[in-house]
CSV table of C-alpha atoms and ligand atoms in Angstrom, one decimal:
chain,number,residue,atom,x,y,z
A,1,MET,CA,36.8,-56.4,-218.8
A,2,SER,CA,34.4,-58.1,-221.2
A,3,LYS,CA,32.0,-60.3,-219.6
A,4,GLU,CA,33.8,-63.4,-221.2
A,5,GLU,CA,36.9,-62.2,-219.9
A,6,GLY,CA,35.4,-61.8,-216.4
A,7,ALA,CA,34.6,-65.6,-216.6
A,8,ILE,CA,37.9,-66.6,-217.4
A,9,HIS,CA,39.3,-64.3,-214.8
A,10,LYS,CA,37.0,-66.2,-212.0
A,11,GLN,CA,37.5,-69.5,-213.1
A,12,PHE,CA,41.4,-69.0,-213.0
A,13,HIS,CA,41.1,-67.4,-209.6
A,14,TYR,CA,40.4,-71.2,-208.7
A,15,PHE,CA,43.6,-72.6,-209.4
A,16,PRO,CA,44.9,-74.1,-206.2
A,17,GLY,CA,48.4,-73.1,-206.5
A,18,THR,CA,51.4,-73.5,-204.0
A,19,ARG,CA,54.8,-72.3,-204.1
A,20,PHE,CA,56.9,-74.4,-206.7
A,21,MET,CA,60.2,-73.6,-208.1
A,22,GLY,CA,60.3,-71.7,-211.3
A,23,SER,CA,56.3,-71.5,-211.3
A,24,LYS,CA,55.4,-68.8,-214.0
A,25,SER,CA,52.3,-67.8,-211.6
A,26,LYS,CA,53.5,-64.3,-211.2
A,27,ILE,CA,54.3,-63.4,-214.7
A,28,ILE,CA,51.3,-65.2,-216.6
A,29,ASP,CA,49.6,-62.0,-217.6
A,30,GLN,CA,52.9,-61.1,-219.3
A,31,ILE,CA,53.4,-64.2,-221.0
A,32,TRP,CA,49.6,-64.1,-222.1
A,33,LYS,CA,50.0,-60.7,-223.5
A,34,ARG,CA,52.4,-62.0,-226.0
A,35,LEU,CA,50.9,-65.6,-226.5
A,36,ASN,CA,47.2,-63.8,-227.0
A,37,LYS,CA,48.7,-62.6,-230.4
A,38,VAL,CA,49.4,-65.8,-231.7
A,39,GLU,CA,46.8,-67.9,-233.3
A,40,PHE,CA,46.5,-71.5,-231.8
A,41,ASN,CA,43.9,-73.8,-230.6
A,42,THR,CA,45.9,-76.6,-229.2
A,43,VAL,CA,48.9,-76.5,-226.8
A,44,LEU,CA,51.4,-78.6,-225.3
A,45,ASP,CA,52.8,-77.5,-222.1
A,46,ALA,CA,55.8,-80.0,-222.3
A,47,PHE,CA,57.1,-79.0,-218.8
A,48,GLY,CA,54.0,-78.5,-216.9
A,49,GLY,CA,55.4,-78.1,-213.4
A,50,SER,CA,52.6,-76.5,-211.1
A,51,ASN,CA,50.7,-76.5,-214.3
A,52,VAL,CA,49.6,-72.8,-213.8
A,53,ILE,CA,50.3,-72.4,-217.7
A,54,GLY,CA,47.9,-75.3,-218.6
A,55,TYR,CA,45.2,-74.4,-216.6
A,56,PHE,CA,45.3,-70.8,-217.5
A,57,LEU,CA,45.0,-72.0,-221.1
A,58,LYS,CA,42.1,-74.1,-220.3
A,59,CYS,CA,40.5,-71.4,-219.1
A,60,HIS,CA,41.1,-69.5,-222.2
A,61,GLY,CA,39.2,-72.1,-224.1
A,62,LYS,CA,42.5,-74.2,-225.5
A,63,LYS,CA,42.6,-77.7,-225.9
A,64,VAL,CA,45.5,-78.4,-223.4
A,65,ILE,CA,48.0,-81.3,-223.3
A,66,THR,CA,50.4,-81.1,-220.5
A,67,ASN,CA,53.5,-83.0,-219.4
A,68,ASP,CA,56.0,-83.6,-216.6
A,69,PHE,CA,58.2,-86.3,-215.7
A,70,LEU,CA,57.3,-85.6,-212.0
A,71,THR,CA,54.1,-87.7,-211.2
A,72,PHE,CA,53.0,-85.3,-208.7
A,73,SER,CA,52.9,-82.6,-211.2
A,74,TYR,CA,50.9,-85.2,-213.7
A,75,ILE,CA,48.6,-86.1,-211.2
A,76,THR,CA,47.7,-82.4,-210.5
A,77,SER,CA,47.2,-82.0,-214.3
A,78,LYS,CA,44.8,-84.9,-214.3
A,79,ALA,CA,42.9,-83.5,-211.6
A,80,ILE,CA,42.0,-80.0,-212.8
A,81,ILE,CA,42.9,-80.1,-216.9
A,82,GLU,CA,42.5,-83.8,-217.9
A,83,ASN,CA,39.3,-84.1,-215.5
A,84,SER,CA,36.4,-81.7,-216.4
A,85,PHE,CA,33.3,-83.5,-214.3
A,86,GLU,CA,34.7,-85.6,-211.3
A,87,ASN,CA,34.4,-84.2,-208.1
A,88,ILE,CA,35.2,-85.9,-204.3
A,89,THR,CA,32.1,-86.0,-202.5
A,90,GLU,CA,31.3,-85.7,-198.9
A,91,LYS,CA,31.1,-89.6,-199.1
A,92,ASP,CA,34.5,-89.9,-200.9
A,93,LEU,CA,36.2,-87.9,-198.3
A,94,SER,CA,34.7,-90.0,-195.4
A,95,VAL,CA,36.0,-93.1,-196.9
A,96,ILE,CA,39.6,-91.2,-197.6
A,97,LEU,CA,39.4,-90.4,-194.0
A,98,LYS,CA,38.3,-93.5,-192.2
A,99,SER,CA,41.0,-95.3,-190.2
A,100,ASN,CA,42.5,-98.3,-191.5
A,101,SER,CA,45.3,-100.9,-190.4
A,102,ASN,CA,47.9,-99.8,-192.9
A,103,ASN,CA,51.4,-100.9,-193.0
A,104,GLY,CA,52.9,-97.7,-191.4
A,105,PHE,CA,55.6,-97.1,-194.1
A,106,ILE,CA,55.7,-93.5,-193.9
A,107,GLU,CA,55.6,-93.6,-190.3
A,108,ASN,CA,58.4,-96.0,-190.1
A,109,THR,CA,60.3,-94.2,-192.9
A,110,PHE,CA,59.9,-90.5,-192.2
A,111,LYS,CA,59.5,-90.1,-188.6
A,112,ASP,CA,61.2,-86.9,-187.3
A,113,ILE,CA,62.1,-85.8,-190.6
A,114,PHE,CA,59.4,-83.4,-192.0
A,115,TYR,CA,56.6,-83.8,-190.0
A,116,SER,CA,54.8,-84.7,-186.6
A,117,LEU,CA,53.8,-88.2,-185.7
A,118,GLU,CA,50.1,-87.1,-185.9
A,119,ASP,CA,50.9,-85.8,-189.5
A,120,ILE,CA,52.5,-88.7,-190.9
A,121,GLN,CA,50.3,-91.3,-189.4
A,122,PHE,CA,47.4,-89.3,-191.1
A,123,LEU,CA,49.5,-89.4,-194.3
A,124,ASP,CA,49.8,-93.4,-193.9
A,125,THR,CA,45.8,-93.7,-193.5
A,126,ALA,CA,45.0,-91.4,-196.0
A,127,ARG,CA,47.2,-92.7,-198.6
A,128,GLN,CA,46.1,-96.2,-198.4
A,129,ASN,CA,42.6,-95.2,-198.5
A,130,ILE,CA,43.2,-93.2,-201.6
A,131,SER,CA,44.7,-96.3,-203.6
A,132,GLU,CA,41.4,-98.0,-202.9
A,133,LEU,CA,39.1,-95.3,-204.6
A,134,ASN,CA,38.3,-96.9,-208.0
A,135,ASN,CA,37.8,-93.6,-210.3
A,136,GLU,CA,40.9,-92.2,-211.7
A,137,TYR,CA,40.0,-88.7,-211.6
A,138,LYS,CA,38.6,-88.6,-207.8
A,139,LYS,CA,41.9,-90.5,-207.0
A,140,ALA,CA,43.9,-87.8,-208.9
A,141,ILE,CA,42.1,-85.1,-206.9
A,142,ALA,CA,42.8,-87.0,-203.5
A,143,LEU,CA,46.5,-87.2,-204.3
A,144,ALA,CA,46.8,-83.8,-205.6
A,145,ALA,CA,45.2,-82.5,-202.5
A,146,LEU,CA,47.4,-84.6,-200.1
A,147,VAL,CA,50.5,-83.3,-201.9
A,148,ARG,CA,49.2,-79.4,-201.4
A,149,ALA,CA,48.5,-80.4,-197.8
A,150,CYS,CA,52.1,-81.6,-197.3
A,151,VAL,CA,53.7,-78.6,-199.4
A,152,LYS,CA,51.5,-76.0,-197.2
A,153,LYS,CA,52.8,-77.6,-194.1
A,154,ARG,CA,56.6,-77.5,-195.3
A,155,SER,CA,58.7,-74.2,-194.5
A,156,ARG,CA,59.7,-73.3,-198.2
A,157,GLY,CA,57.6,-75.9,-199.4
A,158,ILE,CA,60.7,-78.2,-200.1
A,159,PHE,CA,62.3,-81.3,-198.9
A,160,THR,CA,66.0,-80.9,-198.8
A,161,PHE,CA,66.4,-80.5,-195.2
A,162,SER,CA,65.0,-82.1,-192.0
A,163,GLY,CA,63.0,-80.3,-189.1
A,164,GLU,CA,61.5,-76.9,-189.2
A,165,ARG,CA,64.3,-74.5,-190.1
A,166,TYR,CA,62.5,-71.6,-191.6
A,167,ASN,CA,59.5,-72.0,-189.7
A,168,ASP,CA,58.3,-68.2,-189.4
A,169,GLY,CA,55.2,-69.2,-187.3
A,170,ARG,CA,52.6,-68.7,-190.0
A,171,ILE,CA,49.5,-70.2,-190.0
A,172,ASP,CA,49.9,-72.6,-192.5
A,173,MET,CA,52.5,-74.2,-190.3
A,174,GLN,CA,50.0,-74.4,-187.2
A,175,LYS,CA,47.4,-76.5,-189.1
A,176,THR,CA,47.5,-80.2,-189.3
A,177,ILE,CA,48.0,-81.8,-192.7
A,178,LYS,CA,44.7,-83.0,-192.1
A,179,GLU,CA,43.2,-79.9,-192.2
A,180,HIS,CA,45.0,-78.6,-195.0
A,181,PHE,CA,44.1,-81.8,-196.8
A,182,LYS,CA,40.2,-81.0,-196.2
A,183,GLU,CA,40.7,-77.4,-197.5
A,184,SER,CA,42.8,-78.6,-200.3
A,185,ILE,CA,39.8,-81.0,-201.6
A,186,LYS,CA,37.4,-78.0,-201.6
A,187,LEU,CA,39.6,-75.9,-203.6
A,188,PHE,CA,40.5,-78.8,-206.1
A,189,ASN,CA,36.6,-79.4,-206.5
A,190,LYS,CA,36.0,-75.9,-207.3
A,191,ALA,CA,39.0,-76.0,-209.8
A,192,VAL,CA,37.3,-78.8,-211.8
A,193,PHE,CA,35.5,-77.5,-214.8
A,194,ASP,CA,34.5,-78.5,-218.5
A,195,ASN,CA,35.9,-76.2,-221.2
A,196,GLY,CA,34.4,-78.3,-223.9
A,197,LYS,CA,37.6,-79.9,-225.3
A,198,LYS,CA,39.5,-83.0,-224.5
A,199,ASN,CA,42.2,-82.1,-222.5
A,200,LYS,CA,45.3,-84.7,-221.5
A,201,SER,CA,47.9,-85.2,-219.2
A,202,TYR,CA,51.3,-87.1,-219.7
A,203,ASN,CA,53.7,-88.5,-217.4
A,204,LYS,CA,56.7,-88.8,-219.3
A,205,ARG,CA,60.4,-87.6,-220.3
A,206,THR,CA,59.7,-84.8,-222.8
A,207,GLU,CA,62.3,-86.5,-224.9
A,208,LEU,CA,60.1,-89.4,-225.5
A,209,LEU,CA,56.8,-87.5,-225.9
A,210,LYS,CA,55.5,-87.0,-229.4
A,211,VAL,CA,52.3,-85.2,-229.5
A,212,LYS,CA,50.4,-82.9,-232.2
A,213,ALA,CA,49.8,-79.1,-230.8
A,214,ASP,CA,49.4,-75.8,-232.8
A,215,LEU,CA,51.7,-74.4,-230.1
A,216,VAL,CA,54.3,-75.8,-228.0
A,217,TYR,CA,55.4,-74.3,-224.8
A,218,LEU,CA,58.7,-75.0,-223.2
A,219,ASP,CA,59.6,-74.2,-219.8
A,220,PRO,CA,62.4,-76.8,-218.8
A,221,PRO,CA,64.8,-76.2,-215.7
A,222,TYR,CA,67.2,-73.5,-216.6
A,223,PHE,CA,70.7,-74.4,-216.6
A,224,THR,CA,73.0,-72.4,-214.8
A,225,PRO,CA,76.5,-73.5,-214.4
A,226,ASN,CA,76.8,-72.7,-210.4
A,227,SER,CA,73.6,-74.0,-209.1
A,228,ASP,CA,71.6,-77.3,-209.4
A,229,ASN,CA,67.9,-77.2,-211.1
A,230,ASP,CA,67.0,-80.8,-209.6
A,231,TYR,CA,63.2,-80.8,-208.9
A,232,THR,CA,63.3,-84.3,-207.6
A,233,ARG,CA,65.7,-83.6,-205.1
A,234,ARG,CA,63.6,-80.6,-203.6
A,235,TYR,CA,60.2,-82.6,-203.9
A,236,HIS,CA,61.2,-86.1,-203.4
A,237,PHE,CA,58.9,-86.7,-200.4
A,238,ILE,CA,55.4,-85.6,-202.5
A,239,GLU,CA,56.8,-87.6,-205.7
A,240,GLY,CA,57.3,-90.5,-203.5
A,241,LEU,CA,54.1,-90.0,-201.8
A,242,VAL,CA,52.1,-90.4,-205.1
A,243,LYS,CA,53.7,-93.3,-206.4
A,244,ASN,CA,53.7,-94.7,-203.0
A,245,TRP,CA,57.3,-95.3,-203.4
A,246,GLU,CA,56.7,-98.0,-205.9
A,247,GLY,CA,59.8,-98.5,-208.0
A,248,LEU,CA,61.9,-96.0,-206.1
A,249,ILE,CA,64.8,-96.9,-204.2
A,250,ILE,CA,65.3,-94.9,-201.0
A,251,GLN,CA,69.1,-94.1,-200.2
A,252,GLU,CA,68.8,-95.0,-196.7
A,253,HIS,CA,72.1,-93.4,-195.8
A,254,THR,CA,70.6,-89.7,-196.5
A,255,ALA,CA,69.2,-87.7,-193.8
A,256,VAL,CA,66.0,-86.9,-195.5
A,257,LYS,CA,65.6,-90.2,-197.0
A,258,LYS,CA,65.5,-89.2,-200.7
A,259,PHE,CA,65.5,-91.4,-203.8
A,260,GLU,CA,67.8,-90.9,-207.0
A,261,SER,CA,67.1,-87.9,-208.9
A,262,TYR,CA,65.4,-88.4,-212.3
A,263,LYS,CA,67.8,-87.6,-214.9
A,264,SER,CA,67.3,-84.8,-217.0
A,265,PRO,CA,69.3,-83.6,-220.3
A,266,PHE,CA,68.2,-79.8,-219.3
A,267,SER,CA,70.5,-80.1,-216.0
A,268,LYS,CA,74.0,-80.5,-217.7
A,269,LYS,CA,75.8,-78.2,-220.0
A,270,ASP,CA,76.9,-81.2,-222.3
A,271,THR,CA,73.5,-82.0,-223.1
A,272,VAL,CA,71.2,-79.1,-222.7
A,273,TYR,CA,72.1,-77.8,-226.3
A,274,SER,CA,71.3,-81.0,-228.1
A,275,ALA,CA,68.1,-81.4,-225.8
A,276,PHE,CA,66.8,-77.9,-227.1
A,277,ASP,CA,67.7,-78.8,-230.7
A,278,GLN,CA,66.1,-82.3,-230.4
A,279,LEU,CA,62.7,-80.5,-229.3
A,280,PHE,CA,62.7,-77.8,-231.9
A,281,GLU,CA,63.3,-80.3,-234.5
A,282,LYS,CA,60.4,-82.5,-233.2
A,283,TYR,CA,57.9,-79.8,-232.9
A,284,ARG,CA,59.0,-77.8,-236.0
A,285,ASN,CA,55.7,-78.0,-237.5
A,286,SER,CA,54.2,-76.0,-234.4
A,287,ILE,CA,54.7,-72.7,-233.2
A,288,ILE,CA,57.6,-73.0,-230.5
A,289,THR,CA,57.7,-70.7,-227.5
A,290,ILE,CA,60.2,-70.9,-224.8
A,291,SER,CA,60.4,-69.6,-221.4
A,292,TYR,CA,64.3,-69.0,-220.3
A,293,SER,CA,66.3,-66.7,-218.3
A,294,SER,CA,69.3,-64.2,-218.7
A,295,ASN,CA,71.9,-65.7,-216.3
A,296,SER,CA,71.2,-69.4,-217.8
A,297,LEU,CA,72.6,-71.8,-221.0
A,298,PRO,CA,72.2,-71.5,-223.8
A,299,SER,CA,72.3,-67.7,-223.7
A,300,LYS,CA,69.7,-65.6,-225.4
A,301,GLY,CA,71.8,-65.2,-228.5
A,302,GLU,CA,72.4,-68.7,-228.9
A,303,LEU,CA,69.1,-69.9,-228.2
A,304,LYS,CA,67.7,-67.3,-230.7
A,305,GLU,CA,70.2,-68.7,-233.4
A,306,MET,CA,69.1,-72.4,-232.6
A,307,LEU,CA,65.6,-71.9,-233.0
A,308,GLY,CA,66.1,-70.0,-236.1
A,309,LYS,CA,67.2,-73.1,-237.7
A,310,TYR,CA,63.9,-74.3,-237.6
A,311,LYS,CA,61.7,-71.1,-237.6
A,312,SER,CA,61.9,-68.3,-240.2
A,313,LYS,CA,60.5,-65.6,-237.7
A,314,VAL,CA,62.0,-65.6,-234.0
A,315,THR,CA,60.9,-62.8,-231.5
A,316,VAL,CA,62.4,-62.5,-227.8
A,317,HIS,CA,60.6,-60.8,-225.4
A,318,GLU,CA,61.8,-59.7,-222.1
A,319,ILE,CA,59.7,-59.8,-218.8
A,320,ASP,CA,61.7,-58.0,-215.8
A,321,HIS,CA,61.1,-60.8,-212.9
A,322,SER,CA,62.7,-61.3,-209.6
A,323,TYR,CA,62.5,-64.9,-208.6
A,324,SER,CA,61.2,-65.4,-204.8
A,325,PHE,CA,63.2,-68.6,-204.1
A,326,GLY,CA,65.0,-71.0,-206.0
A,327,ASN,CA,68.3,-70.7,-208.1
A,328,GLN,CA,68.1,-67.1,-207.8
A,329,ASN,CA,68.2,-66.2,-204.5
A,330,HIS,CA,71.4,-64.5,-204.3
A,331,LYS,CA,70.4,-62.2,-206.8
A,332,ILE,CA,67.5,-60.7,-205.1
A,333,GLY,CA,67.8,-57.3,-203.9
A,334,ASN,CA,70.7,-56.1,-206.2
A,335,PRO,CA,69.4,-54.3,-209.4
A,336,ASN,CA,72.7,-55.1,-211.5
A,337,ASN,CA,71.9,-58.7,-211.0
A,338,ARG,CA,68.0,-58.6,-211.7
A,339,VAL,CA,67.4,-61.8,-213.8
A,340,LYS,CA,65.6,-61.3,-216.9
A,341,GLU,CA,62.9,-63.9,-218.1
A,342,TYR,CA,62.7,-64.2,-221.7
A,343,LEU,CA,60.0,-65.4,-223.9
A,344,PHE,CA,61.1,-66.8,-227.3
A,345,ILE,CA,58.4,-67.0,-230.1
A,346,GLY,CA,59.3,-69.0,-233.2
A,347,ARG,CA,56.8,-69.0,-236.1
B,401,SAM,C1,60.9,-74.2,-214.8
B,401,SAM,S1,59.8,-76.0,-214.3
B,401,SAM,C2,58.3,-75.6,-215.1
B,401,SAM,C3,57.2,-74.4,-214.6
B,401,SAM,C4,56.1,-74.3,-214.9
B,401,SAM,N1,55.7,-73.9,-216.4
B,401,SAM,C5,55.1,-73.6,-213.8
B,401,SAM,O1,54.8,-72.3,-214.3
B,401,SAM,O2,54.9,-74.0,-213.0
B,401,SAM,C6,60.6,-77.2,-215.4
B,401,SAM,C7,59.5,-78.8,-215.1
B,401,SAM,O3,60.2,-79.3,-215.9
B,401,SAM,C8,60.2,-80.8,-215.5
B,401,SAM,N2,61.4,-81.6,-216.2
B,401,SAM,C9,62.6,-81.6,-216.0
B,401,SAM,N3,63.0,-82.3,-216.9
B,401,SAM,C10,61.9,-83.0,-217.5
B,401,SAM,C11,62.3,-83.8,-218.5
B,401,SAM,N4,63.2,-84.2,-219.1
B,401,SAM,N5,61.1,-84.4,-219.0
B,401,SAM,C12,59.9,-83.9,-218.5
B,401,SAM,N6,59.9,-83.1,-217.6
B,401,SAM,C13,61.0,-82.6,-217.1
B,401,SAM,C14,60.4,-80.8,-213.7
B,401,SAM,O4,59.9,-81.7,-213.2
B,401,SAM,C15,59.6,-79.3,-213.8
B,401,SAM,O5,58.3,-79.6,-213.0
């Protein structure tokens, strides 16, 4: 490994990851092996998710633009991709941890659903204090760290069921959210660095975004006819936490107090084809790369043909990959059913 590669590797090591459905963290080296052969300086990660791809490319010196319609994804990107200098100091931390007389919204709404009373009272306190930070990047770090703490303290990292089902007694489940939060702040502080570029994070529906980039990376939810790819349903609690539930209408009759999922054209068969086509047309002057899987629609052949309408050279790379959780759970262990991950590159 060269000295430069060593420095990149070291910085990437600071990425404060958690479980995220469809995260590319396990196959990032295989993706990079292909993208590294393509020339580009600016990149749009149009469906950022955990932001592992955007952060990786920031480490590689690219000007990175990220987008996701989930605000907690956006805030994480703002904290460590757009932000190059701000940190949470000890003084900031003491402001966030100080006691206050908050309205107890989280306690009143989510008592006995996901966390202990001690944990949710901490969330009410911290959430209010974070609102009062007056620097947008400090606020982003604090919120991203709070989200990470909540995910760490949640079995399987999702919010679709109440109680502690799947609690395997691992150490993360034994710590308080406050402990996770303090650890996460340290990790996020370390992840902040300057790559000399003006990186930018967006929080829009990708259909409505229009930015310029040499290379566009598309990793939308994979549409499979028999399972849902609804990110809001899985992550509603941390999304609500970041937005302070402002503008969200909680469905009071639901056991986990979720709100109505954000609509995505990538979640329905009758809209997924045109959604891809519109993105291809919009970014026809950029190199277009797509991650998609073999058990999803459009099929490999269909997607290749659709991309070929706008790009003269389309290559498809196969990456062997079993998901650890999410839509493909039932396929794990059956070698005949191994889901293949594809990387399409259209030039
Ligand atoms: C497969 S995940 C991306 C995973 C990401 N590449 C990673 O490695 O973590 C898909 C993401 O698309 C987002 N998403 C779905 N529909 C969207 C839309 N219409 N506009 C913007 N984001 C959308 C979801 O919130 C989710 O974070």
